[in-house]
CSV table of C-alpha atoms in Angstrom, one decimal:
chain,number,residue,atom,x,y,z
A,1,MET,CA,64.1,85.6,95.3
A,2,GLU,CA,64.1,89.4,96.0
A,3,ALA,CA,67.0,91.2,94.2
A,4,ARG,CA,69.6,92.7,96.6
A,5,LEU,CA,72.5,95.1,95.9
A,6,ARG,CA,75.8,93.5,96.9
A,7,VAL,CA,78.2,96.3,97.9
A,8,GLY,CA,81.8,95.6,99.0
A,9,ALA,CA,84.1,98.0,100.7
A,10,SER,CA,87.7,97.7,101.9
A,11,SER,CA,87.7,97.8,105.7
A,12,ASN,CA,88.7,101.5,106.3
A,13,ILE,CA,86.2,102.8,103.8
A,14,GLY,CA,83.4,100.5,105.0
A,15,ILE,CA,83.9,101.5,108.6
A,16,TYR,CA,84.8,105.2,108.5
A,17,MET,CA,83.4,106.6,105.2
A,18,LEU,CA,80.7,104.6,103.4
A,19,GLN,CA,77.9,104.4,106.0
A,20,PRO,CA,76.3,107.8,105.5
A,21,TYR,CA,75.9,107.1,101.8
A,22,ILE,CA,74.3,103.7,102.4
A,23,ARG,CA,72.0,105.2,104.9
A,24,ARG,CA,70.8,108.0,102.6
A,25,TYR,CA,70.4,105.5,99.7
A,26,LYS,CA,68.2,103.3,102.0
A,27,GLU,CA,66.2,106.2,103.2
A,28,LEU,CA,65.0,107.0,99.7
A,29,GLY,CA,63.5,103.5,99.4
A,30,VAL,CA,63.7,103.4,95.6
A,31,GLY,CA,66.0,100.4,95.3
A,32,PRO,CA,66.7,96.9,96.6
A,33,GLU,CA,68.1,96.2,100.0
A,34,VAL,CA,71.9,96.5,100.3
A,35,ASP,CA,74.1,93.7,101.5
A,36,GLU,CA,77.4,95.2,102.5
A,37,VAL,CA,80.7,93.3,102.8
A,38,LYS,CA,83.6,94.8,104.6
A,39,ALA,CA,86.9,93.1,104.2
A,40,ALA,CA,90.6,93.6,103.3
A,41,ASN,CA,91.1,95.2,100.0
A,42,PRO,CA,92.5,92.1,98.3
A,43,THR,CA,89.5,90.1,99.5
A,44,VAL,CA,87.0,92.7,98.2
A,45,ALA,CA,88.9,92.7,94.8
A,46,ARG,CA,88.6,88.9,94.6
A,47,HIS,CA,84.9,88.9,95.4
A,48,LEU,CA,84.3,91.6,92.8
A,49,SER,CA,86.3,89.8,90.0
A,50,ASP,CA,84.5,86.5,90.9
A,51,GLY,CA,81.1,88.1,90.4
A,52,GLU,CA,80.1,88.0,94.1
A,53,LEU,CA,79.7,91.8,94.3
A,54,ASP,CA,77.8,94.4,92.2
A,55,VAL,CA,79.9,97.4,93.3
A,56,ALA,CA,83.1,97.8,95.3
A,57,ILE,CA,84.7,100.9,97.0
A,58,MET,CA,88.4,100.3,97.4
A,59,GLU,CA,91.7,101.8,98.4
A,60,TRP,CA,93.4,100.4,95.2
A,61,TRP,CA,92.4,98.5,92.2
A,62,HIS,CA,94.4,96.6,89.5
A,63,ASP,CA,92.7,97.3,86.2
A,64,LEU,CA,91.0,94.2,84.9
A,65,PRO,CA,89.1,93.8,81.6
A,66,GLY,CA,85.4,94.0,82.0
A,67,PHE,CA,85.4,96.5,84.9
A,68,HIS,CA,85.0,100.2,85.2
A,69,ALA,CA,86.9,102.1,87.9
A,70,GLN,CA,85.7,105.6,88.8
A,71,ALA,CA,87.5,108.0,91.1
A,72,TRP,CA,85.5,108.8,94.2
A,73,ARG,CA,87.6,111.0,96.5
A,74,ASN,CA,91.2,111.9,97.2
A,75,GLU,CA,91.7,111.0,100.9
A,76,PRO,CA,94.6,112.6,102.8
A,77,VAL,CA,96.9,110.3,104.7
A,78,VAL,CA,98.0,111.8,108.0
A,79,LEU,CA,100.5,111.0,110.7
A,80,ILE,CA,98.9,110.3,114.1
A,81,VAL,CA,100.5,110.7,117.4
A,82,PRO,CA,99.2,111.0,121.0
A,83,PRO,CA,98.9,114.4,122.7
A,84,GLY,CA,102.2,115.2,124.4
A,85,HIS,CA,104.3,113.6,121.7
A,86,PRO,CA,107.3,115.7,120.6
A,87,LEU,CA,105.7,116.1,117.2
A,88,ALA,CA,102.2,116.9,118.4
A,89,ARG,CA,102.5,120.7,118.0
A,90,ARG,CA,103.7,120.4,114.4
A,91,THR,CA,101.4,121.9,111.7
A,92,ASP,CA,102.8,119.4,109.2
A,93,ILE,CA,105.4,116.7,108.9
A,94,ASP,CA,108.1,116.9,106.2
A,95,ARG,CA,109.5,114.1,104.1
A,96,ASP,CA,112.9,114.0,105.8
A,97,THR,CA,111.4,113.7,109.3
A,98,LEU,CA,108.9,111.1,108.2
A,99,SER,CA,111.5,109.0,106.4
A,100,ASN,CA,113.5,108.7,109.6
A,101,MET,CA,110.6,107.5,111.8
A,102,ALA,CA,109.6,104.1,113.0
A,103,LEU,CA,105.9,103.7,112.3
A,104,ILE,CA,103.2,101.2,113.4
A,105,GLY,CA,101.9,99.3,110.5
A,106,GLY,CA,98.2,98.6,110.1
A,107,GLU,CA,96.1,96.2,108.0
A,108,PRO,CA,98.0,94.5,105.2
A,109,GLY,CA,96.9,94.9,101.7
A,110,THR,CA,95.6,98.5,101.9
A,111,GLY,CA,98.2,99.8,99.4
A,112,THR,CA,99.9,102.1,101.8
A,113,GLY,CA,103.3,100.4,101.2
A,114,ARG,CA,103.0,101.1,97.4
A,115,LEU,CA,101.9,104.7,98.2
A,116,LEU,CA,105.0,105.2,100.4
A,117,ALA,CA,107.3,103.7,97.7
A,118,THR,CA,106.0,106.2,95.2
A,119,TYR,CA,106.2,109.1,97.7
A,120,PHE,CA,109.8,108.4,98.9
A,121,GLY,CA,111.1,107.3,95.5
A,122,GLU,CA,113.0,104.2,94.4
A,123,HIS,CA,115.9,104.7,96.7
A,124,GLY,CA,114.3,106.1,99.8
A,125,PRO,CA,115.1,106.5,102.6
A,126,PHE,CA,111.9,105.0,104.0
A,127,PRO,CA,110.3,104.8,107.4
A,128,THR,CA,110.8,101.6,109.3
A,129,VAL,CA,108.0,99.5,110.8
A,130,SER,CA,108.1,99.2,114.6
A,131,MET,CA,105.3,96.7,114.8
A,132,GLN,CA,102.6,95.4,112.5
A,133,LEU,CA,99.0,95.3,113.6
A,134,GLY,CA,95.9,94.0,111.9
A,135,SER,CA,93.5,97.0,111.7
A,136,THR,CA,93.3,100.7,111.9
A,137,GLU,CA,91.4,100.4,115.1
A,138,ALA,CA,94.3,98.4,116.6
A,139,VAL,CA,96.7,101.0,115.4
A,140,LYS,CA,94.8,103.9,116.9
A,141,GLN,CA,94.7,102.2,120.3
A,142,ALA,CA,98.5,101.5,120.1
A,143,VAL,CA,99.2,105.2,119.3
A,144,LYS,CA,96.9,106.4,122.1
A,145,VAL,CA,98.9,104.5,124.7
A,146,GLY,CA,102.2,105.8,123.4
A,147,LEU,CA,103.5,102.8,121.5
A,148,GLY,CA,104.4,104.9,118.5
A,149,ALA,CA,103.1,106.9,115.5
A,150,SER,CA,101.4,105.8,112.4
A,151,LEU,CA,100.0,106.9,109.0
A,152,VAL,CA,96.3,106.5,108.5
A,153,LEU,CA,93.5,107.9,106.4
A,154,GLU,CA,92.3,111.2,107.7
A,155,SER,CA,88.7,110.1,107.9
A,156,SER,CA,89.5,107.2,110.2
A,157,VAL,CA,90.6,109.5,113.1
A,158,ARG,CA,88.2,112.4,112.9
A,159,GLU,CA,86.4,111.4,116.1
A,160,GLU,CA,89.7,111.0,118.0
A,161,VAL,CA,91.0,114.3,116.8
A,162,GLN,CA,87.8,116.0,117.8
A,163,ASN,CA,87.9,114.6,121.3
A,164,GLY,CA,91.6,115.2,121.7
A,165,SER,CA,92.8,111.6,122.2
A,166,LEU,CA,94.9,111.7,119.0
A,167,VAL,CA,96.7,114.4,117.0
A,168,ALA,CA,96.6,114.2,113.2
A,169,ILE,CA,99.5,115.9,111.4
A,170,PRO,CA,99.2,116.5,107.6
A,171,VAL,CA,102.2,115.6,105.4
A,172,SER,CA,103.8,118.7,103.9
A,173,GLU,CA,103.6,119.5,100.2
A,174,PRO,CA,103.1,117.7,97.9
A,175,GLY,CA,101.2,115.8,100.6
A,176,LEU,CA,100.3,112.2,100.9
A,177,SER,CA,96.9,110.9,99.8
A,178,LYS,CA,95.0,107.9,98.3
A,179,GLU,CA,92.6,108.1,95.4
A,180,LEU,CA,89.7,105.9,96.5
A,181,MET,CA,87.8,104.2,93.7
A,182,VAL,CA,84.3,102.9,93.0
A,183,ILE,CA,84.6,99.8,90.7
A,184,TYR,CA,81.8,97.9,89.0
A,185,PRO,CA,81.3,95.6,86.0
A,186,ASN,CA,81.1,97.4,82.6
A,187,GLY,CA,77.6,96.0,82.0
A,188,MET,CA,76.4,97.3,85.3
A,189,THR,CA,75.5,100.7,83.8
A,190,ALA,CA,72.3,99.1,82.5
A,191,GLY,CA,71.2,98.4,86.0
A,192,LEU,CA,69.2,101.4,87.3
A,193,TYR,CA,69.7,100.8,91.1
A,194,HIS,CA,73.4,100.0,90.7
A,195,LEU,CA,73.9,103.2,88.8
A,196,ASN,CA,71.9,105.2,91.3
A,197,LEU,CA,74.1,104.0,94.2
A,198,VAL,CA,77.3,104.8,92.3
A,199,GLN,CA,75.9,108.3,91.6
A,200,ARG,CA,75.0,108.6,95.3
A,201,ILE,CA,78.6,107.7,96.3
A,202,THR,CA,80.7,109.5,93.7
A,203,LEU,CA,78.7,112.6,93.1
A,204,GLY,CA,76.8,113.1,96.3
A,205,GLU,CA,73.5,112.9,94.3
A,206,HIS,CA,70.3,111.3,95.5
A,207,PRO,CA,69.4,108.2,93.5
A,208,THR,CA,66.8,109.0,90.9
A,209,SER,CA,63.7,107.1,89.8
A,210,SER,CA,64.9,107.1,86.1
A,211,VAL,CA,68.1,107.3,84.1
A,212,GLN,CA,68.2,109.8,81.3
């Protein structure tokens, strides 16, 4: 059976960030075909730990023996509102204002709750959740029609910001961001094509035909 490279990505990464890297890897034609799995972060983590994936790109990772986690990119988290919202002209959103807002929640298991707990501290105050939706796409549609505001990864709303259907407001210093990770089994470094894909993603390098 022909070898295939099994790549998992948490939903937001797989939909909004990973595709250009996969395309460039495929265009070089030096490695096996890629099977890509997009799923909720906990599902991707389970598939990876069960040996069903070769590489995973995730919004969070609990360190497990036998795996290597490599930082990929620090992705800003922004507040999105519709044009005409009272906050739409703000150049940033401060901690106090954000803590008093009711926000639309997105896909469970992305790690945003833990991120906010760290950002606001042990005792808060914290934003409340006005409604819980199942995906970033659902959140964006809800915000567009004026059902509220939400926190999302900046890359997930670039198209909407460009066409003017949403406004993305950065969080003021020290800011709010997620460190996205590439995770693979420790022994994977012996696999040429696995390593090439990781280099393509984390370093922006084209896969090479040999490993020094």
